[in-house]
Each structure stands twice: as structure tokens, then as C-alpha cells.
Amino acid sequence: MAAALLALPLATIMAEDVIKIGLFNKDAVIIAAEAKGLLKAENIRVEINTVTDSPTLLRNLIKGNYDLIINNADNVIAWAEGQGEDPQKNDFIIVLGGSRGVDQKLIVAPGINDYADLKGKIFAVDAPTTGYAVVGVYILKKHGLEWNRDYTFKSFGNTAGRASAMSRGEASGAMMSLPDDEIQKRGFKVLAHAQDYVKHYARGLGATRRQWATANEDLLIRFNRAMIRTTDWVLEPKNKQEVIQLLLGETKNNKARAEAMYEQTLSPTLGITPRSRIDYEGIRQVLQLREIAGLMKLGENNAEKYVDERFYNKALATIK
């Protein structure tokens, strides 16, 4: 029996380490990391849990139901500072980069033709003080509309929930990443593209509790190494068709959407950061947006407070 065990590869004998991850949607990197065996090469298996609203995501991270989350810097910062749906502060850290830029549109319901028509109306959000709601506050402010004076927020969850609320007449506008064909089908209109207003924005970042990261340093380094290598693979032009094929599962076999998702993944303004680098400029923009919205004190915040790069740096140092 002992001889038989010795004959087996080491990876066969060792149980895989499991990382429980919470997220809204899988991006190209996490899909490819699983499909191409780059996580398995680090002896890691991930359990992916999808959610439809950010409070559920962050509460599960706090409770330890998730080890890591993939989410926007805004949510991580807000909940770290006790400005999320729950008031307590949390020792969250960003440990891995993701994507940059805001791929959202300010979309309005039938009957809304310009910004003035939003006065007195309800704006559908995931959560009132976090995420793309804060981007919406900034855009509307640019057009003379003030939050809680000219319009109010109501929570409806993710893009699907917000779109349904607008279709039911329960809200008149929302920040969403709804595809153009879906916007047209529902009779909605695009008032603004967020990227015309916000040039930098850190999203799709890997974040966790500092306590978990410290207790699982080797595991987190291996996870980061797998994700860096996967990002390299996804960004390699020769792998384009294979990446698109992998994305078909996330787009319900809609090839046009899979191709659009691939193009955005590689976009220098909206795509993933090379080598999964942490986008400090995007984090700083998030802090500025929160300050402008009156959610954080002006000039008292810095991006470095919310980042711990040692796990990423150790992983990067081991890649040839």
C-alpha cells in the first residue's frame, strides 16, 4: 500500500486547498484560470459563489463564508470604513488587481428624455452609498442634480434587478451595464456613458479580510501566482479564439456578446490590468468620487491604506 502511494504523483496525494470566492459575474481571468488548469497547477480548487447584491457579498466575506471576493474598490473601501449597509468598520484589504474603467451607462426609462426629467424621480441602485451609485451621483451632479434634493435612491440589487424595476415603473433611471440590444428591447434610453466622465476606476479586484490573508499567506501567494499567469495567457493575442470559446458559457452561447466581452477584456481603458497589477490610480479616483458625493472627508484618504501588496509581490517574484 505504501509503495503504491509513493508511486502516485504528489498532487494526487495532497488534498487541494479550497478558496471560497464571492462575486457578481465571472470574468475572463477566473474562467480561464479554472478551465486551463492554472489554479489546479497551484493545488487550488475554487468554490465560486455568485450574488445579486453587494451587501450579501460583503456580509458573507465578514462572516467568513467567503475567503475572497472579486469586486469594485468602492465597495471594499466603503465597508472598510463602516459606510456600507452595515455601520461597523472592517479590516479589508485589496490583494490583487482586476479591471479598470467604468463600463456602465446611465440608462433611463421610457418618458425620460433629459436630466431635468429625473427631478423628483427614483434612481435604482445596488446599494445607496456604494458602487456605481456613487458614479451616478457624480454624473448627475455635473448636470445640476443633487442626490436627496432632486432625486432619491432605492435598492434593487444587480443590473437585472435594476432593469426589472425600471420596466415595472418603480424607478426612472439606473447605472447599468445592460447590452444595447436589451436597452432597445425594453424601450430604455442612454443618457450618459460613465467612461466619458470617469477616466479611471478600479474594479474586479481581489479583496479579503486581513486576518484571513495573514493566516493563509502561502495559499494567497499561490492564488495570486495562478491569476497573474492566467492574465498573461488571456492577454496573449494567439489565444483569442480559445478565450472567446471559454466566454460562451458566461454569455449563454451568445457569440456576439462573448466577442464583445473579449474585446473589453483587452481594452486599454476598460480591460484587465496587465499581470493583474493593482490599479492605484483607479482606487484614488474611487476615493475622489466618494469625497465629491459627501461620503468621505476631503483629502483625508489615500489608496495605500486599503491595499496590501506583499502577497502579490511575492507571487510575482516567483514567476519567470
PDB file of C-alpha atoms in Angstrom:
ATOM      1  CA  MET A   1       0.000   0.000   0.000  1.00  0.00           C
ATOM      2  CA  ALA A   2       2.806   2.394   0.957  1.00  0.00           C
ATOM      3  CA  ALA A   3       4.646   1.574  -2.264  1.00  0.00           C
ATOM      4  CA  ALA A   4       1.508   2.303  -4.278  1.00  0.00           C
ATOM      5  CA  LEU A   5       1.131   5.706  -2.620  1.00  0.00           C
ATOM      6  CA  LEU A   6       4.763   6.550  -3.323  1.00  0.00           C
ATOM      7  CA  ALA A   7       4.179   5.786  -6.990  1.00  0.00           C
ATOM      8  CA  LEU A   8       1.404   8.382  -7.217  1.00  0.00           C
ATOM      9  CA  PRO A   9       2.199  11.983  -8.214  1.00  0.00           C
ATOM     10  CA  LEU A  10       2.454  14.323  -5.205  1.00  0.00           C
ATOM     11  CA  ALA A  11      -0.539  16.389  -6.372  1.00  0.00           C
ATOM     12  CA  THR A  12      -2.658  13.219  -6.358  1.00  0.00           C
ATOM     13  CA  ILE A  13      -1.793  12.501  -2.724  1.00  0.00           C
ATOM     14  CA  MET A  14      -2.186  16.051  -1.445  1.00  0.00           C
ATOM     15  CA  ALA A  15      -5.707  17.329  -0.982  1.00  0.00           C
ATOM     16  CA  GLU A  16      -6.399  20.504  -2.930  1.00  0.00           C
ATOM     17  CA  ASP A  17      -6.688  23.732  -0.966  1.00  0.00           C
ATOM     18  CA  VAL A  18     -10.123  25.278  -1.373  1.00  0.00           C
ATOM     19  CA  ILE A  19     -10.729  29.029  -1.684  1.00  0.00           C
ATOM     20  CA  LYS A  20     -14.329  30.208  -1.429  1.00  0.00           C
ATOM     21  CA  ILE A  21     -14.843  33.203  -3.708  1.00  0.00           C
ATOM     22  CA  GLY A  22     -17.826  35.545  -3.876  1.00  0.00           C
ATOM     23  CA  LEU A  23     -18.547  37.645  -6.963  1.00  0.00           C
ATOM     24  CA  PHE A  24     -21.274  39.041  -9.199  1.00  0.00           C
ATOM     25  CA  ASN A  25     -20.108  37.590 -12.518  1.00  0.00           C
ATOM     26  CA  LYS A  26     -17.142  35.557 -13.663  1.00  0.00           C
ATOM     27  CA  ASP A  27     -14.661  37.491 -15.771  1.00  0.00           C
ATOM     28  CA  ALA A  28     -12.356  36.048 -18.418  1.00  0.00           C
ATOM     29  CA  VAL A  29      -9.500  35.545 -15.961  1.00  0.00           C
ATOM     30  CA  ILE A  30     -11.318  33.478 -13.341  1.00  0.00           C
ATOM     31  CA  ILE A  31     -12.993  31.439 -16.106  1.00  0.00           C
ATOM     32  CA  ALA A  32      -9.670  30.702 -17.796  1.00  0.00           C
ATOM     33  CA  ALA A  33      -7.871  30.031 -14.500  1.00  0.00           C
ATOM     34  CA  GLU A  34     -10.271  27.153 -13.862  1.00  0.00           C
ATOM     35  CA  ALA A  35     -10.588  25.899 -17.430  1.00  0.00           C
ATOM     36  CA  LYS A  36      -6.879  25.963 -18.256  1.00  0.00           C
ATOM     37  CA  GLY A  37      -5.842  24.272 -15.005  1.00  0.00           C
ATOM     38  CA  LEU A  38      -3.720  27.180 -13.761  1.00  0.00           C
ATOM     39  CA  LEU A  39      -5.369  27.063 -10.332  1.00  0.00           C
ATOM     40  CA  LYS A  40      -5.040  23.297 -10.257  1.00  0.00           C
ATOM     41  CA  ALA A  41      -1.331  23.674 -11.008  1.00  0.00           C
ATOM     42  CA  GLU A  42      -1.076  25.536  -7.683  1.00  0.00           C
ATOM     43  CA  ASN A  43      -3.065  22.757  -5.965  1.00  0.00           C
ATOM     44  CA  ILE A  44      -6.041  25.092  -5.570  1.00  0.00           C
ATOM     45  CA  ARG A  45      -9.717  24.493  -6.151  1.00  0.00           C
ATOM     46  CA  VAL A  46     -12.084  27.457  -6.056  1.00  0.00           C
ATOM     47  CA  GLU A  47     -15.723  27.422  -4.994  1.00  0.00           C
ATOM     48  CA  ILE A  48     -17.439  30.256  -6.834  1.00  0.00           C
ATOM     49  CA  ASN A  49     -20.498  31.827  -5.234  1.00  0.00           C
ATOM     50  CA  THR A  50     -22.462  34.393  -7.262  1.00  0.00           C
ATOM     51  CA  VAL A  51     -24.590  37.071  -5.635  1.00  0.00           C
ATOM     52  CA  THR A  52     -27.101  39.637  -6.878  1.00  0.00           C
ATOM     53  CA  ASP A  53     -26.313  42.490  -4.476  1.00  0.00           C
ATOM     54  CA  SER A  54     -23.220  43.885  -2.777  1.00  0.00           C
ATOM     55  CA  PRO A  55     -24.479  43.786   0.848  1.00  0.00           C
ATOM     56  CA  THR A  56     -24.836  39.995   0.539  1.00  0.00           C
ATOM     57  CA  LEU A  57     -21.330  39.788  -0.922  1.00  0.00           C
ATOM     58  CA  LEU A  58     -19.681  41.830   1.821  1.00  0.00           C
ATOM     59  CA  ARG A  59     -21.655  40.275   4.676  1.00  0.00           C
ATOM     60  CA  ASN A  60     -20.584  36.804   3.555  1.00  0.00           C
ATOM     61  CA  LEU A  61     -16.968  37.949   3.484  1.00  0.00           C
ATOM     62  CA  ILE A  62     -17.314  39.357   7.008  1.00  0.00           C
ATOM     63  CA  LYS A  63     -18.850  36.096   8.273  1.00  0.00           C
ATOM     64  CA  GLY A  64     -16.112  34.006   6.680  1.00  0.00           C
ATOM     65  CA  ASN A  65     -18.496  32.327   4.245  1.00  0.00           C
ATOM     66  CA  TYR A  66     -16.191  33.655   1.514  1.00  0.00           C
ATOM     67  CA  ASP A  67     -12.412  33.753   1.759  1.00  0.00           C
ATOM     68  CA  LEU A  68     -12.050  36.244  -1.074  1.00  0.00           C
ATOM     69  CA  ILE A  69     -14.321  38.473  -3.102  1.00  0.00           C
ATOM     70  CA  ILE A  70     -13.875  39.908  -6.574  1.00  0.00           C
ATOM     71  CA  ASN A  71     -15.476  43.324  -6.523  1.00  0.00           C
ATOM     72  CA  ASN A  72     -15.052  47.058  -7.044  1.00  0.00           C
ATOM     73  CA  ALA A  73     -12.662  49.082  -4.902  1.00  0.00           C
ATOM     74  CA  ASP A  74     -15.582  51.297  -3.880  1.00  0.00           C
ATOM     75  CA  ASN A  75     -17.401  48.530  -2.015  1.00  0.00           C
ATOM     76  CA  VAL A  76     -14.229  47.363  -0.292  1.00  0.00           C
ATOM     77  CA  ILE A  77     -13.384  50.910   0.847  1.00  0.00           C
ATOM     78  CA  ALA A  78     -16.932  51.758   1.941  1.00  0.00           C
ATOM     79  CA  TRP A  79     -17.318  48.631   4.066  1.00  0.00           C
ATOM     80  CA  ALA A  80     -13.800  49.011   5.462  1.00  0.00           C
ATOM     81  CA  GLU A  81     -14.815  52.457   6.690  1.00  0.00           C
ATOM     82  CA  GLY A  82     -18.228  51.394   8.034  1.00  0.00           C
ATOM     83  CA  GLN A  83     -20.035  53.239   5.217  1.00  0.00           C
ATOM     84  CA  GLY A  84     -21.750  50.230   3.687  1.00  0.00           C
ATOM     85  CA  GLU A  85     -25.199  48.921   4.501  1.00  0.00           C
ATOM     86  CA  ASP A  86     -23.883  47.880   7.928  1.00  0.00           C
ATOM     87  CA  PRO A  87     -22.182  50.526  10.095  1.00  0.00           C
ATOM     88  CA  GLN A  88     -19.244  48.611  11.574  1.00  0.00           C
ATOM     89  CA  LYS A  89     -15.715  49.040  10.201  1.00  0.00           C
ATOM     90  CA  ASN A  90     -13.938  46.030   8.708  1.00  0.00           C
ATOM     91  CA  ASP A  91     -10.268  45.232   8.217  1.00  0.00           C
ATOM     92  CA  PHE A  92     -10.477  44.582   4.466  1.00  0.00           C
ATOM     93  CA  ILE A  93      -7.510  44.677   2.126  1.00  0.00           C
ATOM     94  CA  ILE A  94      -7.130  44.616  -1.649  1.00  0.00           C
ATOM     95  CA  VAL A  95      -4.609  41.921  -2.593  1.00  0.00           C
ATOM     96  CA  LEU A  96      -4.946  41.512  -6.360  1.00  0.00           C
ATOM     97  CA  GLY A  97      -5.673  43.729  -9.344  1.00  0.00           C
ATOM     98  CA  GLY A  98      -8.557  43.296 -11.754  1.00  0.00           C
ATOM     99  CA  SER A  99     -10.042  45.612 -14.354  1.00  0.00           C
ATOM    100  CA  ARG A 100     -10.014  49.361 -14.891  1.00  0.00           C
ATOM    101  CA  GLY A 101     -12.509  51.969 -16.035  1.00  0.00           C
ATOM    102  CA  VAL A 102     -16.285  52.090 -15.681  1.00  0.00           C
ATOM    103  CA  ASP A 103     -18.247  50.022 -18.197  1.00  0.00           C
ATOM    104  CA  GLN A 104     -21.575  51.475 -17.039  1.00  0.00           C
ATOM    105  CA  LYS A 105     -24.228  53.605 -18.705  1.00  0.00           C
ATOM    106  CA  LEU A 106     -26.712  55.983 -17.147  1.00  0.00           C
ATOM    107  CA  ILE A 107     -29.894  54.421 -18.512  1.00  0.00           C
ATOM    108  CA  VAL A 108     -33.375  55.906 -18.174  1.00  0.00           C
ATOM    109  CA  ALA A 109     -36.907  54.567 -18.522  1.00  0.00           C
ATOM    110  CA  PRO A 110     -39.403  55.495 -21.237  1.00  0.00           C
ATOM    111  CA  GLY A 111     -40.687  59.036 -20.775  1.00  0.00           C
ATOM    112  CA  ILE A 112     -37.351  60.388 -19.504  1.00  0.00           C
ATOM    113  CA  ASN A 113     -35.758  62.471 -22.257  1.00  0.00           C
ATOM    114  CA  ASP A 114     -33.149  64.524 -20.425  1.00  0.00           C
ATOM    115  CA  TYR A 115     -31.685  65.146 -16.985  1.00  0.00           C
ATOM    116  CA  ALA A 116     -34.382  67.604 -15.955  1.00  0.00           C
ATOM    117  CA  ASP A 117     -36.961  64.809 -16.295  1.00  0.00           C
ATOM    118  CA  LEU A 118     -35.225  62.932 -13.459  1.00  0.00           C
ATOM    119  CA  LYS A 119     -36.196  65.552 -10.884  1.00  0.00           C
ATOM    120  CA  GLY A 120     -38.401  64.032  -8.222  1.00  0.00           C
ATOM    121  CA  LYS A 121     -37.759  60.535  -9.527  1.00  0.00           C
ATOM    122  CA  ILE A 122     -36.355  57.311  -8.022  1.00  0.00           C
ATOM    123  CA  PHE A 123     -32.943  56.101  -9.167  1.00  0.00           C
ATOM    124  CA  ALA A 124     -32.443  52.313  -8.956  1.00  0.00           C
ATOM    125  CA  VAL A 125     -29.183  51.227  -7.277  1.00  0.00           C
ATOM    126  CA  ASP A 126     -27.488  48.141  -5.891  1.00  0.00           C
ATOM    127  CA  ALA A 127     -26.821  49.946  -2.607  1.00  0.00           C
ATOM    128  CA  PRO A 128     -27.210  53.705  -1.936  1.00  0.00           C
ATOM    129  CA  THR A 129     -23.736  54.563  -0.635  1.00  0.00           C
ATOM    130  CA  THR A 130     -21.502  52.219  -2.621  1.00  0.00           C
ATOM    131  CA  GLY A 131     -20.506  51.085  -6.077  1.00  0.00           C
ATOM    132  CA  TYR A 132     -21.834  52.582  -9.268  1.00  0.00           C
ATOM    133  CA  ALA A 133     -24.446  54.572  -7.358  1.00  0.00           C
ATOM    134  CA  VAL A 134     -21.591  56.912  -6.400  1.00  0.00           C
ATOM    135  CA  VAL A 135     -20.624  57.263 -10.086  1.00  0.00           C
ATOM    136  CA  GLY A 136     -24.243  58.135 -10.810  1.00  0.00           C
ATOM    137  CA  VAL A 137     -24.178  60.842  -8.133  1.00  0.00           C
ATOM    138  CA  TYR A 138     -21.132  62.366  -9.813  1.00  0.00           C
ATOM    139  CA  ILE A 139     -22.644  62.363 -13.322  1.00  0.00           C
ATOM    140  CA  LEU A 140     -25.975  63.788 -12.153  1.00  0.00           C
ATOM    141  CA  LYS A 141     -24.156  66.446 -10.138  1.00  0.00           C
ATOM    142  CA  LYS A 142     -22.405  67.519 -13.335  1.00  0.00           C
ATOM    143  CA  HIS A 143     -25.863  68.174 -14.761  1.00  0.00           C
ATOM    144  CA  GLY A 144     -27.110  70.166 -11.785  1.00  0.00           C
ATOM    145  CA  LEU A 145     -28.957  67.406  -9.940  1.00  0.00           C
ATOM    146  CA  GLU A 146     -28.267  66.795  -6.250  1.00  0.00           C
ATOM    147  CA  TRP A 147     -28.838  63.478  -4.503  1.00  0.00           C
ATOM    148  CA  ASN A 148     -31.702  63.584  -1.950  1.00  0.00           C
ATOM    149  CA  ARG A 149     -32.710  67.012  -3.208  1.00  0.00           C
ATOM    150  CA  ASP A 150     -33.652  66.340  -6.816  1.00  0.00           C
ATOM    151  CA  TYR A 151     -33.862  62.535  -6.810  1.00  0.00           C
ATOM    152  CA  THR A 152     -33.675  59.601  -4.394  1.00  0.00           C
ATOM    153  CA  PHE A 153     -32.145  56.125  -4.413  1.00  0.00           C
ATOM    154  CA  LYS A 154     -33.843  52.770  -3.897  1.00  0.00           C
ATOM    155  CA  SER A 155     -32.032  49.426  -3.758  1.00  0.00           C
ATOM    156  CA  PHE A 156     -32.947  46.757  -6.309  1.00  0.00           C
ATOM    157  CA  GLY A 157     -29.746  44.704  -6.486  1.00  0.00           C
ATOM    158  CA  ASN A 158     -27.740  43.899  -9.612  1.00  0.00           C
ATOM    159  CA  THR A 159     -28.235  45.050 -13.209  1.00  0.00           C
ATOM    160  CA  ALA A 160     -31.056  42.564 -13.809  1.00  0.00           C
ATOM    161  CA  GLY A 161     -32.865  43.746 -10.678  1.00  0.00           C
ATOM    162  CA  ARG A 162     -32.457  47.410 -11.582  1.00  0.00           C
ATOM    163  CA  ALA A 163     -33.616  46.853 -15.158  1.00  0.00           C
ATOM    164  CA  SER A 164     -36.703  44.962 -13.940  1.00  0.00           C
ATOM    165  CA  ALA A 165     -37.540  47.777 -11.516  1.00  0.00           C
ATOM    166  CA  MET A 166     -37.402  50.289 -14.355  1.00  0.00           C
ATOM    167  CA  SER A 167     -39.545  48.083 -16.594  1.00  0.00           C
ATOM    168  CA  ARG A 168     -42.129  47.853 -13.803  1.00  0.00           C
ATOM    169  CA  GLY A 169     -42.153  51.626 -13.429  1.00  0.00           C
ATOM    170  CA  GLU A 170     -40.660  51.517  -9.923  1.00  0.00           C
ATOM    171  CA  ALA A 171     -37.603  53.534 -10.932  1.00  0.00           C
ATOM    172  CA  SER A 172     -36.774  56.037 -13.662  1.00  0.00           C
ATOM    173  CA  GLY A 173     -33.025  55.596 -14.063  1.00  0.00           C
ATOM    174  CA  ALA A 174     -30.003  53.497 -13.105  1.00  0.00           C
ATOM    175  CA  MET A 175     -26.324  52.942 -13.722  1.00  0.00           C
ATOM    176  CA  MET A 176     -26.128  49.641 -15.600  1.00  0.00           C
ATOM    177  CA  SER A 177     -24.003  47.584 -17.993  1.00  0.00           C
ATOM    178  CA  LEU A 178     -27.076  46.429 -19.920  1.00  0.00           C
ATOM    179  CA  PRO A 179     -26.281  45.317 -23.507  1.00  0.00           C
ATOM    180  CA  ASP A 180     -27.508  47.620 -26.286  1.00  0.00           C
ATOM    181  CA  ASP A 181     -29.983  45.073 -27.652  1.00  0.00           C
ATOM    182  CA  GLU A 182     -31.556  44.715 -24.209  1.00  0.00           C
ATOM    183  CA  ILE A 183     -31.796  48.501 -23.808  1.00  0.00           C
ATOM    184  CA  GLN A 184     -33.595  48.756 -27.139  1.00  0.00           C
ATOM    185  CA  LYS A 185     -35.922  45.840 -26.363  1.00  0.00           C
ATOM    186  CA  ARG A 186     -37.033  47.431 -23.090  1.00  0.00           C
ATOM    187  CA  GLY A 187     -37.509  50.872 -24.630  1.00  0.00           C
ATOM    188  CA  PHE A 188     -34.831  52.435 -22.428  1.00  0.00           C
ATOM    189  CA  LYS A 189     -32.511  55.298 -23.382  1.00  0.00           C
ATOM    190  CA  VAL A 190     -28.846  56.003 -22.604  1.00  0.00           C
ATOM    191  CA  LEU A 191     -28.275  59.479 -21.163  1.00  0.00           C
ATOM    192  CA  ALA A 192     -24.560  59.078 -20.472  1.00  0.00           C
ATOM    193  CA  HIS A 193     -21.626  56.695 -20.665  1.00  0.00           C
ATOM    194  CA  ALA A 194     -19.681  56.666 -17.412  1.00  0.00           C
ATOM    195  CA  GLN A 195     -16.316  56.449 -19.176  1.00  0.00           C
ATOM    196  CA  ASP A 196     -16.943  59.939 -20.604  1.00  0.00           C
ATOM    197  CA  TYR A 197     -16.981  61.273 -17.034  1.00  0.00           C
ATOM    198  CA  VAL A 198     -14.731  58.912 -15.063  1.00  0.00           C
ATOM    199  CA  LYS A 199     -11.437  58.012 -16.736  1.00  0.00           C
ATOM    200  CA  HIS A 200     -10.028  55.740 -14.018  1.00  0.00           C
ATOM    201  CA  TYR A 201     -11.888  53.281 -11.823  1.00  0.00           C
ATOM    202  CA  ALA A 202     -10.632  50.155 -10.054  1.00  0.00           C
ATOM    203  CA  ARG A 203     -12.998  47.209 -10.358  1.00  0.00           C
ATOM    204  CA  GLY A 204     -12.905  43.432 -10.311  1.00  0.00           C
ATOM    205  CA  LEU A 205     -10.239  43.493  -7.607  1.00  0.00           C
ATOM    206  CA  GLY A 206      -9.385  40.628  -5.295  1.00  0.00           C
ATOM    207  CA  ALA A 207     -10.080  41.561  -1.663  1.00  0.00           C
ATOM    208  CA  THR A 208     -10.235  39.750   1.652  1.00  0.00           C
ATOM    209  CA  ARG A 209     -10.050  40.108   5.430  1.00  0.00           C
ATOM    210  CA  ARG A 210      -6.549  40.912   6.663  1.00  0.00           C
ATOM    211  CA  GLN A 211      -6.837  38.150   9.276  1.00  0.00           C
ATOM    212  CA  TRP A 212      -7.557  35.514   6.621  1.00  0.00           C
ATOM    213  CA  ALA A 213      -4.743  36.770   4.374  1.00  0.00           C
ATOM    214  CA  THR A 214      -2.217  36.638   7.210  1.00  0.00           C
ATOM    215  CA  ALA A 215      -3.291  33.145   8.258  1.00  0.00           C
ATOM    216  CA  ASN A 216      -3.207  31.856   4.672  1.00  0.00           C
ATOM    217  CA  GLU A 217      -0.211  33.662   3.229  1.00  0.00           C
ATOM    218  CA  ASP A 218       1.191  30.764   1.198  1.00  0.00           C
ATOM    219  CA  LEU A 219      -2.241  29.921  -0.232  1.00  0.00           C
ATOM    220  CA  LEU A 220      -2.882  33.555  -1.176  1.00  0.00           C
ATOM    221  CA  ILE A 221       0.518  33.827  -2.858  1.00  0.00           C
ATOM    222  CA  ARG A 222      -0.224  30.698  -4.890  1.00  0.00           C
ATOM    223  CA  PHE A 223      -3.654  32.048  -5.853  1.00  0.00           C
ATOM    224  CA  ASN A 224      -2.125  35.355  -6.957  1.00  0.00           C
ATOM    225  CA  ARG A 225       0.506  33.499  -8.971  1.00  0.00           C
ATOM    226  CA  ALA A 226      -2.182  31.499 -10.772  1.00  0.00           C
ATOM    227  CA  MET A 227      -4.161  34.655 -11.540  1.00  0.00           C
ATOM    228  CA  ILE A 228      -1.102  36.544 -12.829  1.00  0.00           C
ATOM    229  CA  ARG A 229      -0.248  33.642 -15.129  1.00  0.00           C
ATOM    230  CA  THR A 230      -3.854  33.438 -16.297  1.00  0.00           C
ATOM    231  CA  THR A 231      -3.925  37.160 -17.074  1.00  0.00           C
ATOM    232  CA  ASP A 232      -0.772  36.698 -19.156  1.00  0.00           C
ATOM    233  CA  TRP A 233      -2.472  33.865 -21.051  1.00  0.00           C
ATOM    234  CA  VAL A 234      -5.732  35.773 -21.638  1.00  0.00           C
ATOM    235  CA  LEU A 235      -3.871  38.837 -22.953  1.00  0.00           C
ATOM    236  CA  GLU A 236      -1.800  36.782 -25.412  1.00  0.00           C
ATOM    237  CA  PRO A 237      -3.304  37.544 -28.887  1.00  0.00           C
ATOM    238  CA  LYS A 238      -2.761  33.991 -30.152  1.00  0.00           C
ATOM    239  CA  ASN A 239      -5.246  32.735 -27.530  1.00  0.00           C
ATOM    240  CA  LYS A 240      -8.111  34.978 -28.717  1.00  0.00           C
ATOM    241  CA  GLN A 241     -10.379  32.288 -30.173  1.00  0.00           C
ATOM    242  CA  GLU A 242      -9.878  29.979 -27.209  1.00  0.00           C
ATOM    243  CA  VAL A 243     -10.724  32.784 -24.760  1.00  0.00           C
ATOM    244  CA  ILE A 244     -13.884  33.624 -26.730  1.00  0.00           C
ATOM    245  CA  GLN A 245     -14.846  29.944 -26.669  1.00  0.00           C
ATOM    246  CA  LEU A 246     -14.453  29.912 -22.869  1.00  0.00           C
ATOM    247  CA  LEU A 247     -16.601  33.044 -22.564  1.00  0.00           C
ATOM    248  CA  LEU A 248     -19.535  31.439 -24.382  1.00  0.00           C
ATOM    249  CA  GLY A 249     -20.547  29.710 -21.150  1.00  0.00           C
ATOM    250  CA  GLU A 250     -20.821  33.051 -19.352  1.00  0.00           C
ATOM    251  CA  THR A 251     -22.829  34.621 -22.213  1.00  0.00           C
ATOM    252  CA  LYS A 252     -25.258  31.702 -22.691  1.00  0.00           C
ATOM    253  CA  ASN A 253     -23.642  30.813 -26.041  1.00  0.00           C
ATOM    254  CA  ASN A 254     -24.172  34.312 -27.441  1.00  0.00           C
ATOM    255  CA  LYS A 255     -21.085  34.596 -29.634  1.00  0.00           C
ATOM    256  CA  ALA A 256     -21.506  38.324 -30.296  1.00  0.00           C
ATOM    257  CA  ARG A 257     -21.562  39.023 -26.553  1.00  0.00           C
ATOM    258  CA  ALA A 258     -18.628  36.675 -25.955  1.00  0.00           C
ATOM    259  CA  GLU A 259     -16.617  38.541 -28.600  1.00  0.00           C
ATOM    260  CA  ALA A 260     -17.618  41.898 -27.082  1.00  0.00           C
ATOM    261  CA  MET A 261     -16.610  40.621 -23.636  1.00  0.00           C
ATOM    262  CA  TYR A 262     -13.243  39.565 -25.049  1.00  0.00           C
ATOM    263  CA  GLU A 263     -12.654  42.962 -26.684  1.00  0.00           C
ATOM    264  CA  GLN A 264     -13.477  44.736 -23.428  1.00  0.00           C
ATOM    265  CA  THR A 265     -11.179  42.378 -21.523  1.00  0.00           C
ATOM    266  CA  LEU A 266      -8.287  43.543 -23.713  1.00  0.00           C
ATOM    267  CA  SER A 267      -9.303  47.221 -23.805  1.00  0.00           C
ATOM    268  CA  PRO A 268      -6.594  49.605 -22.505  1.00  0.00           C
ATOM    269  CA  THR A 269      -9.294  51.712 -20.819  1.00  0.00           C
ATOM    270  CA  LEU A 270     -11.842  49.108 -19.674  1.00  0.00           C
ATOM    271  CA  GLY A 271      -9.928  45.840 -19.650  1.00  0.00           C
ATOM    272  CA  ILE A 272      -7.916  43.808 -17.176  1.00  0.00           C
ATOM    273  CA  THR A 273      -4.661  45.236 -15.877  1.00  0.00           C
ATOM    274  CA  PRO A 274      -1.554  43.502 -17.275  1.00  0.00           C
ATOM    275  CA  ARG A 275      -0.105  40.939 -14.852  1.00  0.00           C
ATOM    276  CA  SER A 276      -3.106  41.582 -12.553  1.00  0.00           C
ATOM    277  CA  ARG A 277      -1.473  44.757 -11.233  1.00  0.00           C
ATOM    278  CA  ILE A 278      -3.396  46.715  -8.616  1.00  0.00           C
ATOM    279  CA  ASP A 279      -4.741  49.922 -10.164  1.00  0.00           C
ATOM    280  CA  TYR A 280      -3.778  52.612  -7.657  1.00  0.00           C
ATOM    281  CA  GLU A 281      -4.924  55.412  -9.978  1.00  0.00           C
ATOM    282  CA  GLY A 282      -8.347  53.778 -10.164  1.00  0.00           C
ATOM    283  CA  ILE A 283      -8.513  53.455  -6.367  1.00  0.00           C
ATOM    284  CA  ARG A 284      -7.633  57.136  -5.994  1.00  0.00           C
ATOM    285  CA  GLN A 285     -10.441  58.031  -8.412  1.00  0.00           C
ATOM    286  CA  VAL A 286     -12.880  55.984  -6.323  1.00  0.00           C
ATOM    287  CA  LEU A 287     -11.826  57.910  -3.216  1.00  0.00           C
ATOM    288  CA  GLN A 288     -12.316  61.229  -5.022  1.00  0.00           C
ATOM    289  CA  LEU A 289     -15.791  60.206  -6.180  1.00  0.00           C
ATOM    290  CA  ARG A 290     -16.758  59.290  -2.622  1.00  0.00           C
ATOM    291  CA  GLU A 291     -15.437  62.634  -1.389  1.00  0.00           C
ATOM    292  CA  ILE A 292     -17.406  64.550  -4.051  1.00  0.00           C
ATOM    293  CA  ALA A 293     -20.555  62.626  -3.094  1.00  0.00           C
ATOM    294  CA  GLY A 294     -20.032  63.717   0.536  1.00  0.00           C
ATOM    295  CA  LEU A 295     -19.423  60.168   1.740  1.00  0.00           C
ATOM    296  CA  MET A 296     -15.805  60.683   2.829  1.00  0.00           C
ATOM    297  CA  LYS A 297     -13.885  63.661   4.189  1.00  0.00           C
ATOM    298  CA  LEU A 298     -11.934  65.640   1.620  1.00  0.00           C
ATOM    299  CA  GLY A 299      -8.205  64.999   1.414  1.00  0.00           C
ATOM    300  CA  GLU A 300      -8.010  62.570   4.334  1.00  0.00           C
ATOM    301  CA  ASN A 301      -7.784  59.350   2.367  1.00  0.00           C
ATOM    302  CA  ASN A 302      -5.066  57.510   0.459  1.00  0.00           C
ATOM    303  CA  ALA A 303      -5.182  54.418  -1.729  1.00  0.00           C
ATOM    304  CA  GLU A 304      -2.339  52.659   0.085  1.00  0.00           C
ATOM    305  CA  LYS A 305      -4.472  52.378   3.235  1.00  0.00           C
ATOM    306  CA  TYR A 306      -6.681  49.792   1.550  1.00  0.00           C
ATOM    307  CA  VAL A 307      -4.006  47.716  -0.213  1.00  0.00           C
ATOM    308  CA  ASP A 308      -1.568  45.046   0.981  1.00  0.00           C
ATOM    309  CA  GLU A 309       0.705  44.233  -1.961  1.00  0.00           C
ATOM    310  CA  ARG A 310       3.080  41.831  -0.222  1.00  0.00           C
ATOM    311  CA  PHE A 311       1.163  38.723  -1.354  1.00  0.00           C
ATOM    312  CA  TYR A 312       1.066  39.956  -4.951  1.00  0.00           C
ATOM    313  CA  ASN A 313       4.728  40.975  -4.935  1.00  0.00           C
ATOM    314  CA  LYS A 314       5.841  37.614  -3.524  1.00  0.00           C
ATOM    315  CA  ALA A 315       3.814  35.815  -6.194  1.00  0.00           C
ATOM    316  CA  LEU A 316       5.196  37.978  -8.997  1.00  0.00           C
ATOM    317  CA  ALA A 317       8.765  37.434  -7.808  1.00  0.00           C
ATOM    318  CA  THR A 318       8.400  33.672  -8.316  1.00  0.00           C
ATOM    319  CA  ILE A 319       7.233  33.930 -11.959  1.00  0.00           C
ATOM    320  CA  LYS A 320       9.934  33.669 -14.605  1.00  0.00           C
TER     321      LYS A 320
END
